[in-house]
Tab-separated table of C-alpha atoms and ligand atoms in Angstrom:
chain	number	residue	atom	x	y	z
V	618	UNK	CA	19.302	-6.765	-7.192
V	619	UNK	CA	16.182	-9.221	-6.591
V	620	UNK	CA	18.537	-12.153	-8.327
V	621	UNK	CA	18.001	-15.776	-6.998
V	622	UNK	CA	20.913	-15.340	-4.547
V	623	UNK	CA	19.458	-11.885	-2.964
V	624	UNK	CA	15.804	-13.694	-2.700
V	625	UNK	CA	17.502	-16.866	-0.761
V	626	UNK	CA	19.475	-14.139	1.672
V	627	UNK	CA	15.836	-12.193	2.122
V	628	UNK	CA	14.419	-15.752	2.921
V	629	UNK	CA	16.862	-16.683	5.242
V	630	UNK	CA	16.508	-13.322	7.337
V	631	UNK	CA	12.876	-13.461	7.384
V	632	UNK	CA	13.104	-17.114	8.408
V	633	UNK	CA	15.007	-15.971	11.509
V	634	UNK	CA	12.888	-12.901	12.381
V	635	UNK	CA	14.419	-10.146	10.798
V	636	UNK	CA	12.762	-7.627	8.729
V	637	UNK	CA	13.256	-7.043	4.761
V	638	UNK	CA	12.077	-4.268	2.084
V	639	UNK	CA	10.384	-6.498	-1.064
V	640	UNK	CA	8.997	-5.079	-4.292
V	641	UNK	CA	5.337	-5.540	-4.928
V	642	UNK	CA	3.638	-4.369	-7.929
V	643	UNK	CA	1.893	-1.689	-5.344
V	644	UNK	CA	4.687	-0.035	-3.754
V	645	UNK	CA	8.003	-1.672	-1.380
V	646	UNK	CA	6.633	-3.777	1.300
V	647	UNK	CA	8.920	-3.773	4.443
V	648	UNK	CA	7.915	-7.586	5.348
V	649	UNK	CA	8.353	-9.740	8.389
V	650	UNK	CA	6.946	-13.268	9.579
V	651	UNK	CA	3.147	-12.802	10.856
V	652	UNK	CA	3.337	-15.429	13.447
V	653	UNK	CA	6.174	-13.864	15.142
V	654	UNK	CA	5.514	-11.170	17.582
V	655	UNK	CA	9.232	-9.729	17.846
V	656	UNK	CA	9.581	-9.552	14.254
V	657	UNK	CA	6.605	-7.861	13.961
V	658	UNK	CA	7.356	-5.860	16.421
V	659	UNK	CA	10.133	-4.701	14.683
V	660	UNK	CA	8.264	-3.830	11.919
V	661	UNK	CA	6.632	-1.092	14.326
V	662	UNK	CA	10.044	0.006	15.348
V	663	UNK	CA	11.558	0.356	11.804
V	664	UNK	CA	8.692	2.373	10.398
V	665	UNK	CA	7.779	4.580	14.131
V	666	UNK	CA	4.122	3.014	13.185
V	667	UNK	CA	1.594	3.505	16.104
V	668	UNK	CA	1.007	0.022	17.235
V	669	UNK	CA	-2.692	0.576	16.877
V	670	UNK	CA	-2.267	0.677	13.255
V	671	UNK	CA	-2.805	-3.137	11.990
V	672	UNK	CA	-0.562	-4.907	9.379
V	673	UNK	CA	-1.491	-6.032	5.981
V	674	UNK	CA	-0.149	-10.089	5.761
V	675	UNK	CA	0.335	-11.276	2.143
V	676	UNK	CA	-0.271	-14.495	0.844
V	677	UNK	CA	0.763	-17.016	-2.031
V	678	UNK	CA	-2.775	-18.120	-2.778
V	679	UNK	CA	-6.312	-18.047	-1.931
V	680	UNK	CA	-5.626	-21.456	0.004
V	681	UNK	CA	-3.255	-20.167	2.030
V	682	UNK	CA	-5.708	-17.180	2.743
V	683	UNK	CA	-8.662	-19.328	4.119
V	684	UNK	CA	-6.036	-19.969	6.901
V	685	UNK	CA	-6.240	-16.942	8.363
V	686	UNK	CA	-9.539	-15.576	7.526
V	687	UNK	CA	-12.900	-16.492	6.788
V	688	UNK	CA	-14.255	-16.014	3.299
V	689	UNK	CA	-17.755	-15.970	2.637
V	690	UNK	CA	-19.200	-16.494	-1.075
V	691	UNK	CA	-18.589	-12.508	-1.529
V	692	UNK	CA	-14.970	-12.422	-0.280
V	693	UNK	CA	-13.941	-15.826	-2.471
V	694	UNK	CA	-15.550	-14.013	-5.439
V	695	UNK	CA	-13.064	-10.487	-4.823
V	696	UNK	CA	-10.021	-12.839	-3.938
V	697	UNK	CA	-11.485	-15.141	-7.074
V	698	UNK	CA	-11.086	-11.888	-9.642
V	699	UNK	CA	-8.534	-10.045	-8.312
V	700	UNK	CA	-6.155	-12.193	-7.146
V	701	UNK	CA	-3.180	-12.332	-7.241
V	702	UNK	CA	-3.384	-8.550	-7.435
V	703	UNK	CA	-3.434	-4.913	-5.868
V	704	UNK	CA	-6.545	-5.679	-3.279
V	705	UNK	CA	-6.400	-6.299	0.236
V	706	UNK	CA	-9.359	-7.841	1.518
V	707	UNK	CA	-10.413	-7.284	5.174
V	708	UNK	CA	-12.258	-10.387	6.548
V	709	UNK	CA	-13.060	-12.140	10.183
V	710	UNK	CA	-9.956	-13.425	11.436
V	711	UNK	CA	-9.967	-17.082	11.709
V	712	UNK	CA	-9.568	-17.853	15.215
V	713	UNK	CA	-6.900	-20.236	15.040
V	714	UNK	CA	-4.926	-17.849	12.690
V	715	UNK	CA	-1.404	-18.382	13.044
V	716	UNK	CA	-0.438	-14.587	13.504
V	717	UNK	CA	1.085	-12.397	16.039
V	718	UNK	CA	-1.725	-10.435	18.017
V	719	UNK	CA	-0.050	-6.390	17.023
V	720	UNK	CA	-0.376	-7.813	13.240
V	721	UNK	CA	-4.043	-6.949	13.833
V	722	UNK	CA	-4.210	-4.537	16.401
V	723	UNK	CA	-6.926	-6.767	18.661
V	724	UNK	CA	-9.669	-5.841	15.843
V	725	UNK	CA	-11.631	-9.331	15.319
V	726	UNK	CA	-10.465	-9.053	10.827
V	727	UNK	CA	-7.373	-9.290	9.509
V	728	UNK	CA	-6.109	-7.323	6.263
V	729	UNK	CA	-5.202	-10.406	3.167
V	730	UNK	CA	-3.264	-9.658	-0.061
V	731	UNK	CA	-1.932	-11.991	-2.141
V	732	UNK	CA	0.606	-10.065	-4.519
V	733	UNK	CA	1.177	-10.429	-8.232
V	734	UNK	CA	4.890	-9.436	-8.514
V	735	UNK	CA	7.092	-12.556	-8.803
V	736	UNK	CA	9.611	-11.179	-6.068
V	737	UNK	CA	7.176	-11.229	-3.559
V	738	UNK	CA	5.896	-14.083	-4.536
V	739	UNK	CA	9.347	-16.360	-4.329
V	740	UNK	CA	9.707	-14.940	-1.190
V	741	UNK	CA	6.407	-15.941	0.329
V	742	UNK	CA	6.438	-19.621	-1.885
V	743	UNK	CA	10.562	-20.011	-0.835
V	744	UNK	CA	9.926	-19.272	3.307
V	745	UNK	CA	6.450	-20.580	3.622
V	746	UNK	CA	5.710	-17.817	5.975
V	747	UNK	CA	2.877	-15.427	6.054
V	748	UNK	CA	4.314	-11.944	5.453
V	749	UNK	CA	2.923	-8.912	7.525
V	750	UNK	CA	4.074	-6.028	4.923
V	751	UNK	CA	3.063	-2.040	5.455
V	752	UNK	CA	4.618	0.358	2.967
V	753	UNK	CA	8.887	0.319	3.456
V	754	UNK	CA	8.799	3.820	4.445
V	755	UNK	CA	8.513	5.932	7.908
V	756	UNK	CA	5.123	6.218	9.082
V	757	UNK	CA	3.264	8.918	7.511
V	758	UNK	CA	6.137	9.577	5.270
V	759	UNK	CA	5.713	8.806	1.074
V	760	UNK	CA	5.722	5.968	0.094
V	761	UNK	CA	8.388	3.796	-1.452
V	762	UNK	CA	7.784	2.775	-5.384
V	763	UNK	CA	11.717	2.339	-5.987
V	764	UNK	CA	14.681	0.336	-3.750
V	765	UNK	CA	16.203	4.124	-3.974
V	766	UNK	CA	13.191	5.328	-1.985
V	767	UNK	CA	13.302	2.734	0.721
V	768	UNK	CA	17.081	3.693	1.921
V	769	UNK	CA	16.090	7.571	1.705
V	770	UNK	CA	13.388	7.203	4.347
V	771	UNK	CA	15.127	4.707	6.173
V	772	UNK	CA	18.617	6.137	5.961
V	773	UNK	CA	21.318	4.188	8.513
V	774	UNK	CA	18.210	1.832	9.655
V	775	UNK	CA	17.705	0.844	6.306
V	776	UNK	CA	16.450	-3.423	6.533
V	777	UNK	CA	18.253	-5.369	3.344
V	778	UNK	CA	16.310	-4.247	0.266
V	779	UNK	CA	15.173	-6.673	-2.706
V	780	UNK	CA	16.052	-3.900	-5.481
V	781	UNK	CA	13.056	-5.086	-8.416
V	782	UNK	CA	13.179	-1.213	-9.941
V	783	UNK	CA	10.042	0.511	-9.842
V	784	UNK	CA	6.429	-0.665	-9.212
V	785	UNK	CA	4.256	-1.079	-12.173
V	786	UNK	CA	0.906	0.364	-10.096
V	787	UNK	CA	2.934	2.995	-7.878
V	788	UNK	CA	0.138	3.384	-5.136
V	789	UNK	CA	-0.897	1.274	-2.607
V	790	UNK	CA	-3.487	-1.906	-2.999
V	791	UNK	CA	-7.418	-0.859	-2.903
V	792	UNK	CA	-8.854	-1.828	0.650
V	793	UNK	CA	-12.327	-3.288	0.637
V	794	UNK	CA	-13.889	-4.615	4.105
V	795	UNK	CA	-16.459	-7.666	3.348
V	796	UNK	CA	-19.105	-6.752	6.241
V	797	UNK	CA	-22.146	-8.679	6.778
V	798	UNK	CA	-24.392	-6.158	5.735
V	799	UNK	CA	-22.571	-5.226	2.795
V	800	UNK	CA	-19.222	-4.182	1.740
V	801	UNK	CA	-16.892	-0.622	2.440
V	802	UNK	CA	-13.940	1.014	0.607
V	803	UNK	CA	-11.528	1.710	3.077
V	804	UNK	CA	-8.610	2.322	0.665
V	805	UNK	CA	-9.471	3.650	-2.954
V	806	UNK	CA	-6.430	1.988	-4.856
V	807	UNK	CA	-5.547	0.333	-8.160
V	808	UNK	CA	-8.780	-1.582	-8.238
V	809	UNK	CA	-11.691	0.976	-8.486
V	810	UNK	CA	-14.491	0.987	-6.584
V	811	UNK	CA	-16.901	0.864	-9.772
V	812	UNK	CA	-15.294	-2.452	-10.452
V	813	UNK	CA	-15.794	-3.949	-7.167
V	814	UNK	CA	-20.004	-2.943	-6.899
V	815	UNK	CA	-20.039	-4.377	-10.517
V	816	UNK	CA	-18.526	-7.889	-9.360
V	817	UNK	CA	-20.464	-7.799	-6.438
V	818	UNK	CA	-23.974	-6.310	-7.587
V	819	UNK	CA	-24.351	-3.294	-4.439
V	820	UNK	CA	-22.908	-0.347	-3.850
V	821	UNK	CA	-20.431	0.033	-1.125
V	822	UNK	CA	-21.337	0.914	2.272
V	823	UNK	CA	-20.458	3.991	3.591
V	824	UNK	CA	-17.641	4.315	6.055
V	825	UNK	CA	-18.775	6.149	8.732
V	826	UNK	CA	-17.156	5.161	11.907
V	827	UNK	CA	-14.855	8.059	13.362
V	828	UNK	CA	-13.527	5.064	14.556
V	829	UNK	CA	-9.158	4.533	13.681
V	830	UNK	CA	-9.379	1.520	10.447
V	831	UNK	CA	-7.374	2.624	8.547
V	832	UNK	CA	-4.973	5.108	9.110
V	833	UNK	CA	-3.878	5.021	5.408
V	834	UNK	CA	-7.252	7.443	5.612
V	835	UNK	CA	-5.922	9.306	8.478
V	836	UNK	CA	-5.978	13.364	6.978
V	837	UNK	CA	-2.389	13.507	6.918
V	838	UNK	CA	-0.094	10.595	5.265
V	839	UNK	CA	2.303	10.238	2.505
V	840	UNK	CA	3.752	13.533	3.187
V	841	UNK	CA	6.628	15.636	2.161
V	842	UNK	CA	8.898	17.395	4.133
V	843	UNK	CA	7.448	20.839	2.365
V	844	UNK	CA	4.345	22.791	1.998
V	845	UNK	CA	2.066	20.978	-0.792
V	846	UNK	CA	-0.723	23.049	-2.542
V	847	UNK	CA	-3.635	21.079	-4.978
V	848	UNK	CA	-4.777	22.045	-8.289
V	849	UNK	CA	-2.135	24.498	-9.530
V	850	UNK	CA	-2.168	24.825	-13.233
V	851	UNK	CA	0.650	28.249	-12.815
V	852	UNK	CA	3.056	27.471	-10.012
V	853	UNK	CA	4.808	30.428	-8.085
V	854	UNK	CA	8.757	30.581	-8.751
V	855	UNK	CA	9.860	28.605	-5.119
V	856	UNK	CA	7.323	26.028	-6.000
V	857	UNK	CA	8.824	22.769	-7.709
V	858	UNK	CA	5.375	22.164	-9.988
V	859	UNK	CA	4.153	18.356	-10.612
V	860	UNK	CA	2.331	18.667	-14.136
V	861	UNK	CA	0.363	16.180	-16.041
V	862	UNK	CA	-0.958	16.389	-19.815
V	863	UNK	CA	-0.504	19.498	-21.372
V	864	UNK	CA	0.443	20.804	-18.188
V	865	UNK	CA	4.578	20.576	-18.297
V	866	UNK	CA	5.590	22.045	-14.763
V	867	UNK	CA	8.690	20.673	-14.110
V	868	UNK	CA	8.246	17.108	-14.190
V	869	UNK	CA	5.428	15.446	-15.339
V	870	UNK	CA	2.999	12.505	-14.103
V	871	UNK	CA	2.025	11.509	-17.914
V	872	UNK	CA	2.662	13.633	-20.773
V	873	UNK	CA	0.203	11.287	-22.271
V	874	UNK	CA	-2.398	12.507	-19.612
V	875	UNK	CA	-2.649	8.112	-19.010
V	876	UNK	CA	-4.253	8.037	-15.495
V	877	UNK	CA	-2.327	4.439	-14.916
V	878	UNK	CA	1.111	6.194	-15.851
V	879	UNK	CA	0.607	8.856	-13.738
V	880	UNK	CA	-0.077	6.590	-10.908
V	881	UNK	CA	2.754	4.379	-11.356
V	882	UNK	CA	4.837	7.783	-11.009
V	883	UNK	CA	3.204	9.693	-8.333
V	884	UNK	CA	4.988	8.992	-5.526
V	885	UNK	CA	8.412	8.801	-7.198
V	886	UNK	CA	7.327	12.539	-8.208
V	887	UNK	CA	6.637	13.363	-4.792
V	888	UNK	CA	9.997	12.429	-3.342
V	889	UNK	CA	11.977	14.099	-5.712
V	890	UNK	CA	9.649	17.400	-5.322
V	891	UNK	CA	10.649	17.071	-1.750
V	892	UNK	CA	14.579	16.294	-2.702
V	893	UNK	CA	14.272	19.339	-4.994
V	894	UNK	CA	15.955	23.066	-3.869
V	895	UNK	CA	12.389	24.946	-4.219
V	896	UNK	CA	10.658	25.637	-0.508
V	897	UNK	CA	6.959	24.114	-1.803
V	898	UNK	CA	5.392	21.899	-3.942
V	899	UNK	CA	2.542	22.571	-6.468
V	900	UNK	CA	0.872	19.925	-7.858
V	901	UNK	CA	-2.135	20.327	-11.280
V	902	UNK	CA	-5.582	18.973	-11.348
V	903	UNK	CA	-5.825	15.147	-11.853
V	904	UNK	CA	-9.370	13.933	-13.226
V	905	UNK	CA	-11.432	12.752	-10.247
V	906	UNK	CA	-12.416	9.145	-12.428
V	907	UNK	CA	-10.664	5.731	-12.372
V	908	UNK	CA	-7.389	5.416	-10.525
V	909	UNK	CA	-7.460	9.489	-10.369
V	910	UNK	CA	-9.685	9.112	-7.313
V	911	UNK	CA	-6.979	7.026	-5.828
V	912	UNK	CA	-4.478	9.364	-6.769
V	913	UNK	CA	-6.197	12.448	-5.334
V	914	UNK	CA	-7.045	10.556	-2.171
V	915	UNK	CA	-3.033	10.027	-1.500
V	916	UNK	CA	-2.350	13.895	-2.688
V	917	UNK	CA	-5.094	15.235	-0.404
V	918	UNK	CA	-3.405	13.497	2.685
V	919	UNK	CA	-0.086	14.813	1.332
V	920	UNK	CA	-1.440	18.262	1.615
V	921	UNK	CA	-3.100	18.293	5.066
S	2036	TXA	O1	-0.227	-2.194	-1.541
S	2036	TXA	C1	-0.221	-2.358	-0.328
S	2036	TXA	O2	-1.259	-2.621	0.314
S	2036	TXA	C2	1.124	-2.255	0.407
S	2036	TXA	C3	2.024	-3.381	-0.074
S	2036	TXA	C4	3.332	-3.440	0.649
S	2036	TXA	O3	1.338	-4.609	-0.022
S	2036	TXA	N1	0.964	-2.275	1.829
S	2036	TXA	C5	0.426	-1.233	2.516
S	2036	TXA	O4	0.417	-1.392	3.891
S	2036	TXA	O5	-0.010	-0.239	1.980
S	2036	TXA	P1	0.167	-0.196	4.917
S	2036	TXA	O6	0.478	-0.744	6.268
S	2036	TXA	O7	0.935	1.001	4.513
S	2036	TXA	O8	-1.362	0.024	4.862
S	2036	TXA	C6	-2.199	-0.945	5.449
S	2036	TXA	C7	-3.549	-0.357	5.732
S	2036	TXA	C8	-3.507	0.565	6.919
S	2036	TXA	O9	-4.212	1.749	6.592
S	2036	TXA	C9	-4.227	-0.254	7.992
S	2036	TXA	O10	-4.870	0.542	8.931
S	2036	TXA	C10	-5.193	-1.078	7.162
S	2036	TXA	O11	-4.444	-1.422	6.046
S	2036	TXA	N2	-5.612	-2.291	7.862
S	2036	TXA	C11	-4.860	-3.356	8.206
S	2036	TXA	N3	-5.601	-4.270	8.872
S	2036	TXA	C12	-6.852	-3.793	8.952
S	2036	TXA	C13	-8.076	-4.276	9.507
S	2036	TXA	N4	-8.161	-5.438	10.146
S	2036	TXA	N5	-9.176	-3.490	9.368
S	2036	TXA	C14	-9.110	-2.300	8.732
S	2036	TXA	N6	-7.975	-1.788	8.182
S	2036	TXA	C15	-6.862	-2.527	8.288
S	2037	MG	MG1	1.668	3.072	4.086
């Protein structure tokens, strides 16, 4: 439980290096303190992350942000909006920042959230650290929106977990890179992209770079352990079927057909498709609009 008492113990560990699973309103975050190299290190370790895959480091504030990055009028408008919320801002790395060097990988930005859920946010206000944080889950594996999730993919390994029951988004913060020139979607999330060109008055920027960013866009991530097909609306009989609407199958994303519901319950859908007896998974058409893009961006990587 995320009581007073388990956020002091989580603030303690973190305060001497050690690594801890925390509930954001995205999905778990398996956190350490940014300005130490062997925690983050460890971070690496725990999830079998390539180490050329750079951290996200979470915030309290907007203050606390301009510490580590730069913010021009179009980033302090996102964070101004947004924050404290599911968006992770990638800016130029300030170049005092007081963060280990793997956090970023050696690129010249650095990834910035600044969380909404009050767990996370204790922690960060309680330690007064800056909190590297990827997803609490193995690398590549699906990702964590329950304490339950964590200890499956972590098993014996498993850090000490901040147990806040399930995430009210369910998939991972919206990425958004604030370039010169413009600005690029590197993560569809929570936030949609239609909101951000609104706010900001231009269309994104297309990513174009073959070049490794973000490897939350590599073709395969957030996968089961099983086969998963797209766009079934009649599963075969050794496929566990993932339905939404009218579409029953045998569990169901929204019975509603509420895009924001289905989110919030994707990826707990996922892992028990995977803890299920049936060989495959078969999943029905999600509409392509709002948060459905960000939805069908994670199930496409699941099924690569
Ligand atoms: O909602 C979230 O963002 C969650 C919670 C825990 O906050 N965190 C999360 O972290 O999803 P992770 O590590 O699973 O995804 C971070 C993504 C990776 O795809 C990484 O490549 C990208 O952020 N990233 C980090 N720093 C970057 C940078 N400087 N430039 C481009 N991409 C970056
Ligand atoms: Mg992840």
């Amino acid at each position: 439980m995320a009581d007073s008492a388990a956020i002091a113990e989580a603030v303690e560990r973190l305060l001497v290096g050690d690594v801890v699973a925390i509930p954001t309103e995205t999905v778990y975050g398996l956190a350490a303190d940014a300005s130490n190299a062997e925690a983050v290190a460890q971070i690496y370790r725990t999830k079998g992350r390539p180490d050329f895959n750079p951290l996200i480091v979470h915030v309290p504030d907007h203050a606390a942000a301009e510490r580590l990055a730069q913010f021009d009028d179009r980033a302090s408008m996102l964070a101004f909006r947004f924050w404290p919320g599911p968006l992770t801002l990638v800016l130029p790395l300030q170049p005092d920042a007081p963060v280990a060097k793997a956090v970023t990988a050696g690129l010249p930005t650095i990834a910035l959230r600044c969380p909404a859920h009050p767990v996370m946010q204790a922690v960060l206000r309680q330690s007064g650290l800056f909190l590297a944080a990827p997803s609490a889950n193995r690398s590549g594996g699906i990702s964590p929106t329950r304490a339950e999730h964590v200890a499956r993919s972590f098993g014996d390994a498993m850090p000490l977990v901040l147990d806040a029951g399930p995430c009210a988004a369910g998939l991972e913060s919206t990425i958004v890179a604030v370039r010169e020139n413009g600005w690029q979607l590197l993560r569809p999330g929570p936030v949609t992209a239609d909101e951000i060109a609104h706010l900001l008055g231009e269309p994104p920027l297309p990513v174009t770079e073959a070049k490794f960013e973000a490897p939350g866009q590599l073709a395969s991530h957030y996968a089961p352990s099983k086969p998963v097909r797209l766009n079934v609306t009649e599963a075969v009989s050794d496929e566990w079927h993932i339905g939404y609407g009218g579409i029953a199958g045998d569990d169901n994303l929204s019975t509603e057909g509420d895009l924001a519901e289905a989110a919030a319950h994707l990826f707990d859908a996922l892992h028990k498709a995977d803890a299920s007896a049936k060989k495959a998974i078969a999943i029905t058409p999600i509409p392509d609009e709002g948060i459905g893009v960000a939805i069908n961006d994670r199930l496409r990587r699941a099924a690569a």
